[in-house]
Short mmCIF file of N, CA and C in Angstrom, two decimals:
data_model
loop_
_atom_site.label_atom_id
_atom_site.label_comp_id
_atom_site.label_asym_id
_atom_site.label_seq_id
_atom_site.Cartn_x
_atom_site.Cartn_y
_atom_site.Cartn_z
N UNK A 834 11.43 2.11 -3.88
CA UNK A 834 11.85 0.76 -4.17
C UNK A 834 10.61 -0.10 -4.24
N UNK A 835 10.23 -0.81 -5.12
CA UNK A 835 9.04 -2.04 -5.21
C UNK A 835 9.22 -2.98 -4.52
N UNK A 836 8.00 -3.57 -4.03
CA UNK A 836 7.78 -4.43 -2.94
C UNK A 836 8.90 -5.84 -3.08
N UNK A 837 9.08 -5.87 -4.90
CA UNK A 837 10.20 -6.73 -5.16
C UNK A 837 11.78 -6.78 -4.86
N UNK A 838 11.58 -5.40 -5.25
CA UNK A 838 13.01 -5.10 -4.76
C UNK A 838 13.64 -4.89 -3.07
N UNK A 839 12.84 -4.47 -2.71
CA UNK A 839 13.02 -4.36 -1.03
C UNK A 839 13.00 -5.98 -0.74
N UNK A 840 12.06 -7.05 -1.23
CA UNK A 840 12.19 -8.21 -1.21
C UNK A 840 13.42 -9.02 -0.70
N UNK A 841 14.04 -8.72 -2.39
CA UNK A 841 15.21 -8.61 -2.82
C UNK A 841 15.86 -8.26 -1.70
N UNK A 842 15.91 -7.37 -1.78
CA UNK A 842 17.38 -6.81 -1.04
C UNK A 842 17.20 -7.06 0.86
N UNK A 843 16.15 -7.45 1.27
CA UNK A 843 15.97 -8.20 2.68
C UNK A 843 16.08 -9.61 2.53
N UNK A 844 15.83 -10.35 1.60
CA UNK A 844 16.23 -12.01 1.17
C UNK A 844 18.20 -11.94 1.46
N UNK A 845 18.22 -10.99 0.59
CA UNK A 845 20.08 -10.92 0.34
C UNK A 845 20.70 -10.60 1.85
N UNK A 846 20.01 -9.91 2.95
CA UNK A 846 20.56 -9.53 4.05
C UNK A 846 20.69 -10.55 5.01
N UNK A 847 19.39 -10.84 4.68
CA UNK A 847 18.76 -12.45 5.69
C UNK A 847 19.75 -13.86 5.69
N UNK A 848 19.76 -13.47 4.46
CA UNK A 848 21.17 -14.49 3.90
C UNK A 848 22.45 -14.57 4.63
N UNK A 849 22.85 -13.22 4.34
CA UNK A 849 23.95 -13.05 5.02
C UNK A 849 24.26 -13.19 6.59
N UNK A 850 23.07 -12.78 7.30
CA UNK A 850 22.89 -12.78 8.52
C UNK A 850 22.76 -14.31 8.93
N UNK A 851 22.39 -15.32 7.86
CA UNK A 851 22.43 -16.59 8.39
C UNK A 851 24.01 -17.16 8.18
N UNK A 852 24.46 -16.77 7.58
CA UNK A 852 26.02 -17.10 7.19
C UNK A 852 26.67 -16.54 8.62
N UNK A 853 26.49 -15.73 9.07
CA UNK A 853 27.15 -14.96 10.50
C UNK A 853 27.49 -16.39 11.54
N UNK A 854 28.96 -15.91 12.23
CA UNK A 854 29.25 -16.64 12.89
C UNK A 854 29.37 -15.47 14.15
N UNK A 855 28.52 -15.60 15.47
CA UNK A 855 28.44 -14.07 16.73
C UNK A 855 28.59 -14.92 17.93
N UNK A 856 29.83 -14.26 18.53
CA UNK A 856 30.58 -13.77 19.55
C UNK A 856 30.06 -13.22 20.29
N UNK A 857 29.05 -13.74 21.46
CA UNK A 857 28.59 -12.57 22.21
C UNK A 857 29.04 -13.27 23.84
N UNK A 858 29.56 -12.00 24.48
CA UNK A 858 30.32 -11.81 25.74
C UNK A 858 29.53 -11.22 26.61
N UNK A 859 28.61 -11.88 28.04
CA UNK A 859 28.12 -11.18 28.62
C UNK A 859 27.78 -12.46 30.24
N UNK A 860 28.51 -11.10 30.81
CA UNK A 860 28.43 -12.09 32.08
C UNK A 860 27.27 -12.32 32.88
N UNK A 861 26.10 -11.06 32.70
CA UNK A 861 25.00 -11.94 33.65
C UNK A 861 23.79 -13.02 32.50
N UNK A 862 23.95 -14.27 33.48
CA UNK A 862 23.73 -15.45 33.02
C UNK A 862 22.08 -15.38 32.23
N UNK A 863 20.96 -14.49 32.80
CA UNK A 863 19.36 -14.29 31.97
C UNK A 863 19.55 -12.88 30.89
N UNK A 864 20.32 -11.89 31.19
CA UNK A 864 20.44 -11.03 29.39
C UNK A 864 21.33 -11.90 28.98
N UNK A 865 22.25 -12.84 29.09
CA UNK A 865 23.02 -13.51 27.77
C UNK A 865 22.18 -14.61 27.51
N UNK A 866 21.14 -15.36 28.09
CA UNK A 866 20.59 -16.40 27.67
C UNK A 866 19.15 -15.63 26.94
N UNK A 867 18.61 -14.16 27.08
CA UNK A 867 17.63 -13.70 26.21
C UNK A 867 18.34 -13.29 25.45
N UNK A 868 19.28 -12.95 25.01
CA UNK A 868 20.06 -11.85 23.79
C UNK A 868 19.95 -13.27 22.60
N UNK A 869 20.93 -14.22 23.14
CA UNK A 869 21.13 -16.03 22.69
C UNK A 869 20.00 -15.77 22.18
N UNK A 870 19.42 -15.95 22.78
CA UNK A 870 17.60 -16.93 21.88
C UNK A 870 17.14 -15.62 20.80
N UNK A 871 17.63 -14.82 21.18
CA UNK A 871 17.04 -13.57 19.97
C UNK A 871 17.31 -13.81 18.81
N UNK A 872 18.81 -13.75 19.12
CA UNK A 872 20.16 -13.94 17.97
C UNK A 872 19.54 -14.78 17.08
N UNK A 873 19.64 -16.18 17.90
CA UNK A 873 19.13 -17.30 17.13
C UNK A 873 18.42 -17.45 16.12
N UNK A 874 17.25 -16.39 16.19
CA UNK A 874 16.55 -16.38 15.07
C UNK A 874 16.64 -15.45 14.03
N UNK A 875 18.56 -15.05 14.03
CA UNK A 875 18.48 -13.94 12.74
C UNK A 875 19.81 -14.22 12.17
N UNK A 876 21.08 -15.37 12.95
CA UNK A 876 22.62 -15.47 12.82
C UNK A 876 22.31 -17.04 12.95
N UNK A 877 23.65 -17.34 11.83
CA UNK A 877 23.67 -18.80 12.05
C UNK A 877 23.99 -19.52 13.01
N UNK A 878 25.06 -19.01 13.37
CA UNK A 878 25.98 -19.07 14.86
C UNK A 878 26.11 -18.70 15.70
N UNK A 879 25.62 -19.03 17.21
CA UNK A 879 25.78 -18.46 18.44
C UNK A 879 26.76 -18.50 19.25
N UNK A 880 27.91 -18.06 19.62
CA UNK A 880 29.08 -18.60 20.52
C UNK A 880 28.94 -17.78 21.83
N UNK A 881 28.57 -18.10 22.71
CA UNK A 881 28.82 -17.52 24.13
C UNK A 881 29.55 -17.57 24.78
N UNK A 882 29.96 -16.30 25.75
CA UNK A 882 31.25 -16.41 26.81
C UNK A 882 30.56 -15.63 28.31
N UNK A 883 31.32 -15.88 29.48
CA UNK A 883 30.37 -15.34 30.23
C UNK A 883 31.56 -14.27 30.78
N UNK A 884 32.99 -13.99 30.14
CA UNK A 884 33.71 -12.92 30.50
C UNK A 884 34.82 -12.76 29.39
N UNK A 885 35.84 -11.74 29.23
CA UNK A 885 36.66 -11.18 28.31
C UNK A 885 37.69 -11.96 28.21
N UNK A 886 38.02 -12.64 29.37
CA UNK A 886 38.90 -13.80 29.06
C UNK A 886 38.46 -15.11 28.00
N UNK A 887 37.51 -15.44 28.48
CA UNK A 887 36.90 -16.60 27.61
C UNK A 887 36.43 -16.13 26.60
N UNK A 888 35.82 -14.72 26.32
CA UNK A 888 35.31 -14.41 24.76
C UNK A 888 36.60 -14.09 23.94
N UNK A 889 37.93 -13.78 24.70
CA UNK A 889 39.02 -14.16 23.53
C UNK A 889 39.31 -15.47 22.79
N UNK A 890 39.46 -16.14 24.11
CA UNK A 890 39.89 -17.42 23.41
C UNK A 890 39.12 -18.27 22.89
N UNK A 891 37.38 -17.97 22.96
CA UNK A 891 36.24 -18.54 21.45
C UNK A 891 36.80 -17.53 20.47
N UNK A 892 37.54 -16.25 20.57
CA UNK A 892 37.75 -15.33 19.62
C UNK A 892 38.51 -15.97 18.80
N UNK A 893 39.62 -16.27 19.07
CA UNK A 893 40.99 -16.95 19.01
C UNK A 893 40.90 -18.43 18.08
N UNK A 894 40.20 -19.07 18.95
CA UNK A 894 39.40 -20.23 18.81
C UNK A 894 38.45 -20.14 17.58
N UNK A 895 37.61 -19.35 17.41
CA UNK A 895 36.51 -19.59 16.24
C UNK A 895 36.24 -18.92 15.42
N UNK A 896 36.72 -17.48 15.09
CA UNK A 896 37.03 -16.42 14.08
C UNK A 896 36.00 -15.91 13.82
N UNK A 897 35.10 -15.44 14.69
CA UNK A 897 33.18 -15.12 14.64
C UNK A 897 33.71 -13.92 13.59
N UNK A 898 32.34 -13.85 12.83
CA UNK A 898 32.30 -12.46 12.55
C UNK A 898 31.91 -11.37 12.87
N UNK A 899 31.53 -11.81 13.83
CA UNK A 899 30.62 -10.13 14.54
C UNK A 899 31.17 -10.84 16.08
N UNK A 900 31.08 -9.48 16.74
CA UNK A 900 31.51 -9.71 18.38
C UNK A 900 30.58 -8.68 19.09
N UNK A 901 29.83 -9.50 19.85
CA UNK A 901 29.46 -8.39 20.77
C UNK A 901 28.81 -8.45 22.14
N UNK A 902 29.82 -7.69 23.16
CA UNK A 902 29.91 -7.85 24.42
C UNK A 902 29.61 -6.48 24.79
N UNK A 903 29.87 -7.51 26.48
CA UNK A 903 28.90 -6.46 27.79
C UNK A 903 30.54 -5.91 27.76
N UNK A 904 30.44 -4.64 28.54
CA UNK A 904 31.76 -4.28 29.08
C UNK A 904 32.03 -4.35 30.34
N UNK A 905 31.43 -4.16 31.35
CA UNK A 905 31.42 -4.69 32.45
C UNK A 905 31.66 -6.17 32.88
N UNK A 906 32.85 -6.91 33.00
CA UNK A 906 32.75 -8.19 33.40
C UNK A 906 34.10 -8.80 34.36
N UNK A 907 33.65 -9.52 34.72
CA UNK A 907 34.94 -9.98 35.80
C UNK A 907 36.17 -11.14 34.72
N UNK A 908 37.46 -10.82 35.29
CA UNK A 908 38.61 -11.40 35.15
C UNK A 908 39.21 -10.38 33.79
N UNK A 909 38.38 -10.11 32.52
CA UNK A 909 38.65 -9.48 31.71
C UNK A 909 37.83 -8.70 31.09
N UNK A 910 37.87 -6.98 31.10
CA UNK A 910 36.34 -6.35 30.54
C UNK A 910 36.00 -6.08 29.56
N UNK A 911 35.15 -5.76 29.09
CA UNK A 911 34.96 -5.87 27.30
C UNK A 911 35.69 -4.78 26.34
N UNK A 912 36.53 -3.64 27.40
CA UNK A 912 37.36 -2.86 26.14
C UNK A 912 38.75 -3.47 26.19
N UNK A 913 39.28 -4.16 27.24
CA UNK A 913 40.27 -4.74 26.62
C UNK A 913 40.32 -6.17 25.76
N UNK A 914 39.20 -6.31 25.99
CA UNK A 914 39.15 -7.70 25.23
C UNK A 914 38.99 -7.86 23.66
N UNK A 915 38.12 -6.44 23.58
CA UNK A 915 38.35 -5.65 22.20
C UNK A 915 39.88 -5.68 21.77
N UNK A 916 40.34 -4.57 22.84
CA UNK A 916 41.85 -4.20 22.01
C UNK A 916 42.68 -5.66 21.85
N UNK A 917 42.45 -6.54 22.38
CA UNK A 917 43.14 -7.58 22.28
C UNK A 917 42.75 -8.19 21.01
N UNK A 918 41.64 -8.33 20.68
CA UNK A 918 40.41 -8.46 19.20
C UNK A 918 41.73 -7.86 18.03
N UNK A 919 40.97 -6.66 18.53
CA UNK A 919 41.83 -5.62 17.48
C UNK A 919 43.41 -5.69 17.08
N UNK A 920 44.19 -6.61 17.67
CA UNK A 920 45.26 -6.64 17.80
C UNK A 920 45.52 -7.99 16.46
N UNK A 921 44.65 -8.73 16.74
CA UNK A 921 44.40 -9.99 15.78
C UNK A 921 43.71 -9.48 14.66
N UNK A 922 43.10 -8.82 14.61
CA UNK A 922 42.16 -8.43 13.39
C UNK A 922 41.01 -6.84 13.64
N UNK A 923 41.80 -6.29 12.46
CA UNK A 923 41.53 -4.74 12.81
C UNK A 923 39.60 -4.89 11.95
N UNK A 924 39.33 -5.76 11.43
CA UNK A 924 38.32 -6.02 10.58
C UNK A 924 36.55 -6.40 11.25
N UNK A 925 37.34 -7.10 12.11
CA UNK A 925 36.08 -7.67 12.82
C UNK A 925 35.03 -7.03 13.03
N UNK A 926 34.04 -6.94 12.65
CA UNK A 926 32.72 -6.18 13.58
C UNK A 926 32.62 -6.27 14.87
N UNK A 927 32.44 -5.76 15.61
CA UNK A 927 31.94 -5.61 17.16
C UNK A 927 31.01 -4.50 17.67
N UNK A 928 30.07 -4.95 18.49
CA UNK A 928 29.47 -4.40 19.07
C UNK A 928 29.42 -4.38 20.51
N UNK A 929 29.38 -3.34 21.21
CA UNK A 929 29.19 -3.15 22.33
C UNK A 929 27.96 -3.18 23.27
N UNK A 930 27.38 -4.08 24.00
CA UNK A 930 26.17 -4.16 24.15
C UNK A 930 25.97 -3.56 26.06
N UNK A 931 25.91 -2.27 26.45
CA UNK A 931 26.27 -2.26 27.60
C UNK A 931 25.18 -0.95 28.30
N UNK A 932 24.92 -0.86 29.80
CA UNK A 932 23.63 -0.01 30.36
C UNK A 932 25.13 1.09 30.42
N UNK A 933 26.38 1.22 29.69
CA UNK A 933 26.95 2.59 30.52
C UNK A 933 26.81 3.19 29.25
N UNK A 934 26.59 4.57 29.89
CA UNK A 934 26.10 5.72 28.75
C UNK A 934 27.19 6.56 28.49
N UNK A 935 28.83 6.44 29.33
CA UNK A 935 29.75 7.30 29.89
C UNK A 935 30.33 7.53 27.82
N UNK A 936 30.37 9.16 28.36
CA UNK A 936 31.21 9.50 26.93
C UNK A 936 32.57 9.69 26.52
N UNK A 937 33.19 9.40 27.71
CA UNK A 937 34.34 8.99 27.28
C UNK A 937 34.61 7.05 26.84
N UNK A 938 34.31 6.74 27.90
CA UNK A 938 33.56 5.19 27.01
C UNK A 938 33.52 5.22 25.34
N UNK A 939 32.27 5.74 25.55
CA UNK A 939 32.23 5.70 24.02
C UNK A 939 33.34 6.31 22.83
N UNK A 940 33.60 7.48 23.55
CA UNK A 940 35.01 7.76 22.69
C UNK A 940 35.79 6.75 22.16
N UNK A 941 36.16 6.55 23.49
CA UNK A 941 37.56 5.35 23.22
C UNK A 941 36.96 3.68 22.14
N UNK A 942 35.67 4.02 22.18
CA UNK A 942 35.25 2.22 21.82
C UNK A 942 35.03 2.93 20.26
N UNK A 943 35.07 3.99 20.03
CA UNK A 943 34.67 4.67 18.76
C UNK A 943 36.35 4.39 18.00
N UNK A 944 37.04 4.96 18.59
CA UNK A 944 39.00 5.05 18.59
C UNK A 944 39.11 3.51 18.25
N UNK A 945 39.09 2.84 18.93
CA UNK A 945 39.26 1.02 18.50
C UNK A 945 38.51 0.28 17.33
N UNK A 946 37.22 1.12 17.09
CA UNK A 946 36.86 0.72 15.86
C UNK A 946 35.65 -0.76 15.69
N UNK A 947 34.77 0.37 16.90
CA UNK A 947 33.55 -0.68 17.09
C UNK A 947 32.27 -0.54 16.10
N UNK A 948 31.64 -1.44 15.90
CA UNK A 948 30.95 -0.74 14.69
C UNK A 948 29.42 -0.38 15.11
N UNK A 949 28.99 -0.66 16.04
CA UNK A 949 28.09 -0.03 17.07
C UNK A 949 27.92 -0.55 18.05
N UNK A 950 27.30 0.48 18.88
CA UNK A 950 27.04 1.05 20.35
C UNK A 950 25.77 0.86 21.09
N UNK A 951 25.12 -0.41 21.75
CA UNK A 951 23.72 -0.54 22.33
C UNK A 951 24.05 -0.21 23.58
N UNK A 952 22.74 0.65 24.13
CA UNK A 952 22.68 0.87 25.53
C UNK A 952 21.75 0.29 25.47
N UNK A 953 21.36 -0.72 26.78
CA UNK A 953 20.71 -1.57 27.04
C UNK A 953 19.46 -0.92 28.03
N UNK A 954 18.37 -1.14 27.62
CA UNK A 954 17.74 -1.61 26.60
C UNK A 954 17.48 -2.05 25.35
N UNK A 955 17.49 -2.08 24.15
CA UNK A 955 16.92 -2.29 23.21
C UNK A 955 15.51 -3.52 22.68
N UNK A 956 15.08 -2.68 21.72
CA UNK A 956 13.93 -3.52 21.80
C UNK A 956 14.60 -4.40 20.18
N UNK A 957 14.08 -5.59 20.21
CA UNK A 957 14.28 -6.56 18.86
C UNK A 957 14.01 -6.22 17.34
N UNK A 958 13.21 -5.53 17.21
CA UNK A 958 13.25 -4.35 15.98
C UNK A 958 14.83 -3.19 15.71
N UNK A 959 15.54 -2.81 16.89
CA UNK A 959 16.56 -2.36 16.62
C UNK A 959 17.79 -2.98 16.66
N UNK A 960 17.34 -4.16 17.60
CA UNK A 960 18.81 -5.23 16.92
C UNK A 960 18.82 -5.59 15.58
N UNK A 961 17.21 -5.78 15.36
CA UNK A 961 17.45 -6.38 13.48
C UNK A 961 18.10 -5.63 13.18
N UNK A 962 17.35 -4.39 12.93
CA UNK A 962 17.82 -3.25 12.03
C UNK A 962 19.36 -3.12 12.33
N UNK A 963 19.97 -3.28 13.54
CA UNK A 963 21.42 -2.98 13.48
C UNK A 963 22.02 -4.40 12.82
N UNK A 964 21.79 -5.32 12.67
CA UNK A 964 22.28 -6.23 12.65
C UNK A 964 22.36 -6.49 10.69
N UNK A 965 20.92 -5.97 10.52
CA UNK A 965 21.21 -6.01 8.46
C UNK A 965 22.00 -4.72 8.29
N UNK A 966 22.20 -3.95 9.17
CA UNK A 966 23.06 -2.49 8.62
C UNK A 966 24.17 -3.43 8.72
N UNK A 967 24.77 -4.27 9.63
CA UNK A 967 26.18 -5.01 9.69
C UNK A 967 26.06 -6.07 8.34
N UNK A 968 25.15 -6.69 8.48
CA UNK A 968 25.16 -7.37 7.33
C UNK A 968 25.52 -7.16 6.29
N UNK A 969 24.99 -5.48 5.50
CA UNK A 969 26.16 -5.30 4.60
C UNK A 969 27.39 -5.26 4.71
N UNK A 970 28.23 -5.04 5.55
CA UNK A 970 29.59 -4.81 6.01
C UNK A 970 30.14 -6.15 5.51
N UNK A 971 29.53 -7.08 6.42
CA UNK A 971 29.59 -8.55 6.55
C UNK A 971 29.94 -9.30 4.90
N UNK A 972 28.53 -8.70 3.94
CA UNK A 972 28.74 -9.09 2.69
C UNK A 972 29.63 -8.40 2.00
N UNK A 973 29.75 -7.01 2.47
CA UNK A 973 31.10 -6.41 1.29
C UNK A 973 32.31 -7.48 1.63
N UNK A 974 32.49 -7.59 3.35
CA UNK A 974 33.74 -8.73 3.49
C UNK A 974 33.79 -9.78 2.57
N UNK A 975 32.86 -10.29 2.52
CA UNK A 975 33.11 -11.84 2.31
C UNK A 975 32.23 -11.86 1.16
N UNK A 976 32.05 -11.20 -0.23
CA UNK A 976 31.20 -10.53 -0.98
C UNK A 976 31.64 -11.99 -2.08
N UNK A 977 32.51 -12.48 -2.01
CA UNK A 977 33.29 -13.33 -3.17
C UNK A 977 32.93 -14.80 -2.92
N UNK A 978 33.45 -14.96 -1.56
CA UNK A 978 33.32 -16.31 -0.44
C UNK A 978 31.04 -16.32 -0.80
N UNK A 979 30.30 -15.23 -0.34
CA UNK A 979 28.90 -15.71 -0.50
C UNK A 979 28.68 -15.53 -2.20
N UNK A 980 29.29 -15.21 -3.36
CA UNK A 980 29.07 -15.29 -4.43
C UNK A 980 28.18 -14.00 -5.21
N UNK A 981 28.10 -13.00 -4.38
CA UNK A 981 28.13 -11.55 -4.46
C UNK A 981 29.08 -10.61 -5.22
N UNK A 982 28.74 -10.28 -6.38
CA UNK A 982 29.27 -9.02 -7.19
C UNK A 982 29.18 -7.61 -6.93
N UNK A 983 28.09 -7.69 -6.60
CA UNK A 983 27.63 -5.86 -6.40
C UNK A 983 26.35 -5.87 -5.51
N UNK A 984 26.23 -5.49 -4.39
CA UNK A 984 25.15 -6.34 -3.32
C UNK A 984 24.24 -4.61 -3.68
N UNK A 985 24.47 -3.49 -4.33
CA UNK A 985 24.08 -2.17 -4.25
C UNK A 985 23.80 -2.27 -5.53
N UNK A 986 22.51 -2.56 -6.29
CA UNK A 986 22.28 -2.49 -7.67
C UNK A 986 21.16 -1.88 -8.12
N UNK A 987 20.67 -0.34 -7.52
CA UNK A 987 19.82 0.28 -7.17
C UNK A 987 19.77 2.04 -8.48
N UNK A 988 18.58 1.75 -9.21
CA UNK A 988 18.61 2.89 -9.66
C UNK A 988 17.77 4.15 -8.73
N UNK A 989 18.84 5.30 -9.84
CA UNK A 989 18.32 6.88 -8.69
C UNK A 989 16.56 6.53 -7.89
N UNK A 990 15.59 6.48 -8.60
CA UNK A 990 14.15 6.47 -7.95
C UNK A 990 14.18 5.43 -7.19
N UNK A 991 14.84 4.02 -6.85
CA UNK A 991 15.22 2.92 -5.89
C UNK A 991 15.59 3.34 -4.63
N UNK A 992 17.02 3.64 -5.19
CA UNK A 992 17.81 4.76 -3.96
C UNK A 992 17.09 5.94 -2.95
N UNK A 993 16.55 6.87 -3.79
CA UNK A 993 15.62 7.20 -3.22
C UNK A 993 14.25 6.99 -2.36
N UNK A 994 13.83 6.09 -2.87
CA UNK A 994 13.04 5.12 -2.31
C UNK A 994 13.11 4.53 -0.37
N UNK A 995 14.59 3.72 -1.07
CA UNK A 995 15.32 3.24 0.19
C UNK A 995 15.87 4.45 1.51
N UNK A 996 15.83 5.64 1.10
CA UNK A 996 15.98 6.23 1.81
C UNK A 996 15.09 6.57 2.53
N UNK A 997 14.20 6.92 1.61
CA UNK A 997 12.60 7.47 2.44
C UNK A 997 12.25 6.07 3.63
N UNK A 998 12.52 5.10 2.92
CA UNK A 998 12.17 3.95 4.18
C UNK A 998 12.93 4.36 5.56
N UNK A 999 14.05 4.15 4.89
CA UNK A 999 15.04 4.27 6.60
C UNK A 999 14.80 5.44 7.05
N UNK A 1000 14.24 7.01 6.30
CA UNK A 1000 14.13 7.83 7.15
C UNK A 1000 12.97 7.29 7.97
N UNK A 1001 11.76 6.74 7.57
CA UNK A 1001 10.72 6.56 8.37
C UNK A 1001 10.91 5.31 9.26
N UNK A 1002 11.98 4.86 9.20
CA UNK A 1002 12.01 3.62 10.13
C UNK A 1002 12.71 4.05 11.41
N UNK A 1003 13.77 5.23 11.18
CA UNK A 1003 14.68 5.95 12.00
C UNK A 1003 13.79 6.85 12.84
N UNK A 1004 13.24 7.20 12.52
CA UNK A 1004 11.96 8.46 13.15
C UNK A 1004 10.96 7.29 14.08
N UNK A 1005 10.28 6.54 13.66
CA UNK A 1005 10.34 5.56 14.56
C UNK A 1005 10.79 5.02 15.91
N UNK A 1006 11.95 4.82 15.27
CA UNK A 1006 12.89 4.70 16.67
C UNK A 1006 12.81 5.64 17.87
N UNK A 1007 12.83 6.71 17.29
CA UNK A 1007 13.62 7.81 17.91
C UNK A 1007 12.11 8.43 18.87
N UNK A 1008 10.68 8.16 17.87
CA UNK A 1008 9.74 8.54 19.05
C UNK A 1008 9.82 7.39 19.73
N UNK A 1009 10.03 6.40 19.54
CA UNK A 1009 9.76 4.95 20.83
C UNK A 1009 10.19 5.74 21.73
N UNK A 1010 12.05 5.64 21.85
CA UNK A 1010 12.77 6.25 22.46
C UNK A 1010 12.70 7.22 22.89
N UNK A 1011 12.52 8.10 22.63
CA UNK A 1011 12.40 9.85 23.17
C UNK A 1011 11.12 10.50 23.32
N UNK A 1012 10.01 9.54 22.94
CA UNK A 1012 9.02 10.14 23.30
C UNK A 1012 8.43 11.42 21.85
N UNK A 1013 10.01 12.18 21.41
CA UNK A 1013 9.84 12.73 20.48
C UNK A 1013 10.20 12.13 18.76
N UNK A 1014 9.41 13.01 17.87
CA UNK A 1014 10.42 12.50 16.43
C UNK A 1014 11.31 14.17 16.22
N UNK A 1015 12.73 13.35 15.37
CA UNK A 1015 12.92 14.31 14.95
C UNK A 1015 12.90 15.57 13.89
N UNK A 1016 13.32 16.84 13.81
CA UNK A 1016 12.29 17.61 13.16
C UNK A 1016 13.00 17.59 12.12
N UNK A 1017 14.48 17.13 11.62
CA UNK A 1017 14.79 16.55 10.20
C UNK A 1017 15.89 15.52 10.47
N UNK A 1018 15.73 14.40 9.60
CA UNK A 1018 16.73 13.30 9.31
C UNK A 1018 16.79 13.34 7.84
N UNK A 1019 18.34 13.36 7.59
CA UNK A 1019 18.83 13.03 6.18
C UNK A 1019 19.17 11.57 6.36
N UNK A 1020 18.85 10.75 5.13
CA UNK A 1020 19.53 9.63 5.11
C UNK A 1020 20.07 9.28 3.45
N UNK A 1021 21.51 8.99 3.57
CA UNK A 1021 22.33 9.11 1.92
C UNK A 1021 22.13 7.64 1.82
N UNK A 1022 21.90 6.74 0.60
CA UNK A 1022 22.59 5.75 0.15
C UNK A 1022 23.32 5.64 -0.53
#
C-alpha cells in the first residue's frame, strides 16, 4: 500500500474514531481516570461509570457506540451488565477491559458477543490498534450516517500490502508480550 494510501485509509479510521461515542465502566477510580485521558485522544466521547449499574443506565441513557468495562465491580458486574446491553442491542461493540485471564470467562463473554478481550495491562499502541480494528465495524455500522460507500477500496498488490503491515505490526506485539515472535502469522484482508 503507498504511503498515500495507508494515509488514506488511517485519515478514514481517525475519523471514525472521532465520531465514537465510549462507554467505559470501571470501578477503580486512577485506571478509569488513565484509560479516560487515553481515550480522549483517539474517541470523541468519553462517558464514565464507576459500576454495572450506572454503566447501564449512561447505556440506556446515551446509546455509546463502543462499551467497555472492568468486570469486576460492585452492585452490578460487567457480564451482566453486558447481557443486559445485549438485551437492548445485540449490535453494540464492547469490550472487556479486565486483569482476569479465567477461560471460562472468556468463553461466555465470547457467547454474548464481545468484540474484544484486554487483559490488563496493555500498552497504548494496542488500544489504538484495537480500537481502528473497531473502527471499521463502527463505519460499516453507520457507513451511510458518516457518508461512506465502500470504506475497502483496495487493489490485489494494496491488499497485500496491508497485510504484510499488520503481519509486522502483530509480531510486534507478540515479542513485547512474550518475549517471543511468532514462527508464522497469516493475516487475510
Amino acid at each position: 500500500v503507498s504511503d498515500t494510501s495507508m494515509g488514506w485509509w488511517r485519515m478514514k479510521l481517525d475519523q471514525a474514531l472521532q465520531k465514537m461515542k465510549v462507554l467505559y465502566v470501571e470501578d477503580e477510580e486512577i485506571t478509569q481516570k488513565l484509560i479516560k485521558k487515553l481515550l480522549s485522544k483517539y474517541v470523541g466521547r468519553i462517558i464514565t461509570a464507576s459500576n454495572g449499574e450506572e454503566g447501564l443506565a449512561l447505556y440506556i441513557q446515551e446509546k455509546p457506540d463502543l462499551v467497555i468495562t472492568d468486570l469486576n465491580m460492585p452492585l452490578m458486574d460487567g457480564m451482566t451488565m453486558i447481557q443486559k446491553i445485549r438485551e437492548l442491542d445485540s449490535e453494540c461493540l464492547v469490550i472487556i477491559y479486565s486483569e482476569l485471564e479465567d477461560l471460562e470467562i472468556v468463553l461466555k463473554s465470547v457467547d454474548i458477543g464481545i468484540a474484544k478481550y484486554w487483559i490488563k495491562p496493555l500498552t497504548e499502541d494496542e488500544i489504538v490498534i484495537s480500537l481502528q480494528s473497531l473502527a471499521v465495524n463502527f463505519i460499516k455500522r453507520h457507513s451511510e450516517k458518516l457518508g461512506y460507500d465502500n470504506i475497502l477500496m483496495l487493489n490485489r498488490p494494496e491488499k497485500l500490502e496491508l497485510e504484510e503491515q499488520i503481519k509486522k505490526i502483530l509480531t510486534g506485539i507478540l515479542k513485547r508480550r512474550t518475549g517471543k515472535g511468532p514462527m508464522t502469522i497469516q493475516v487475510f484482508v
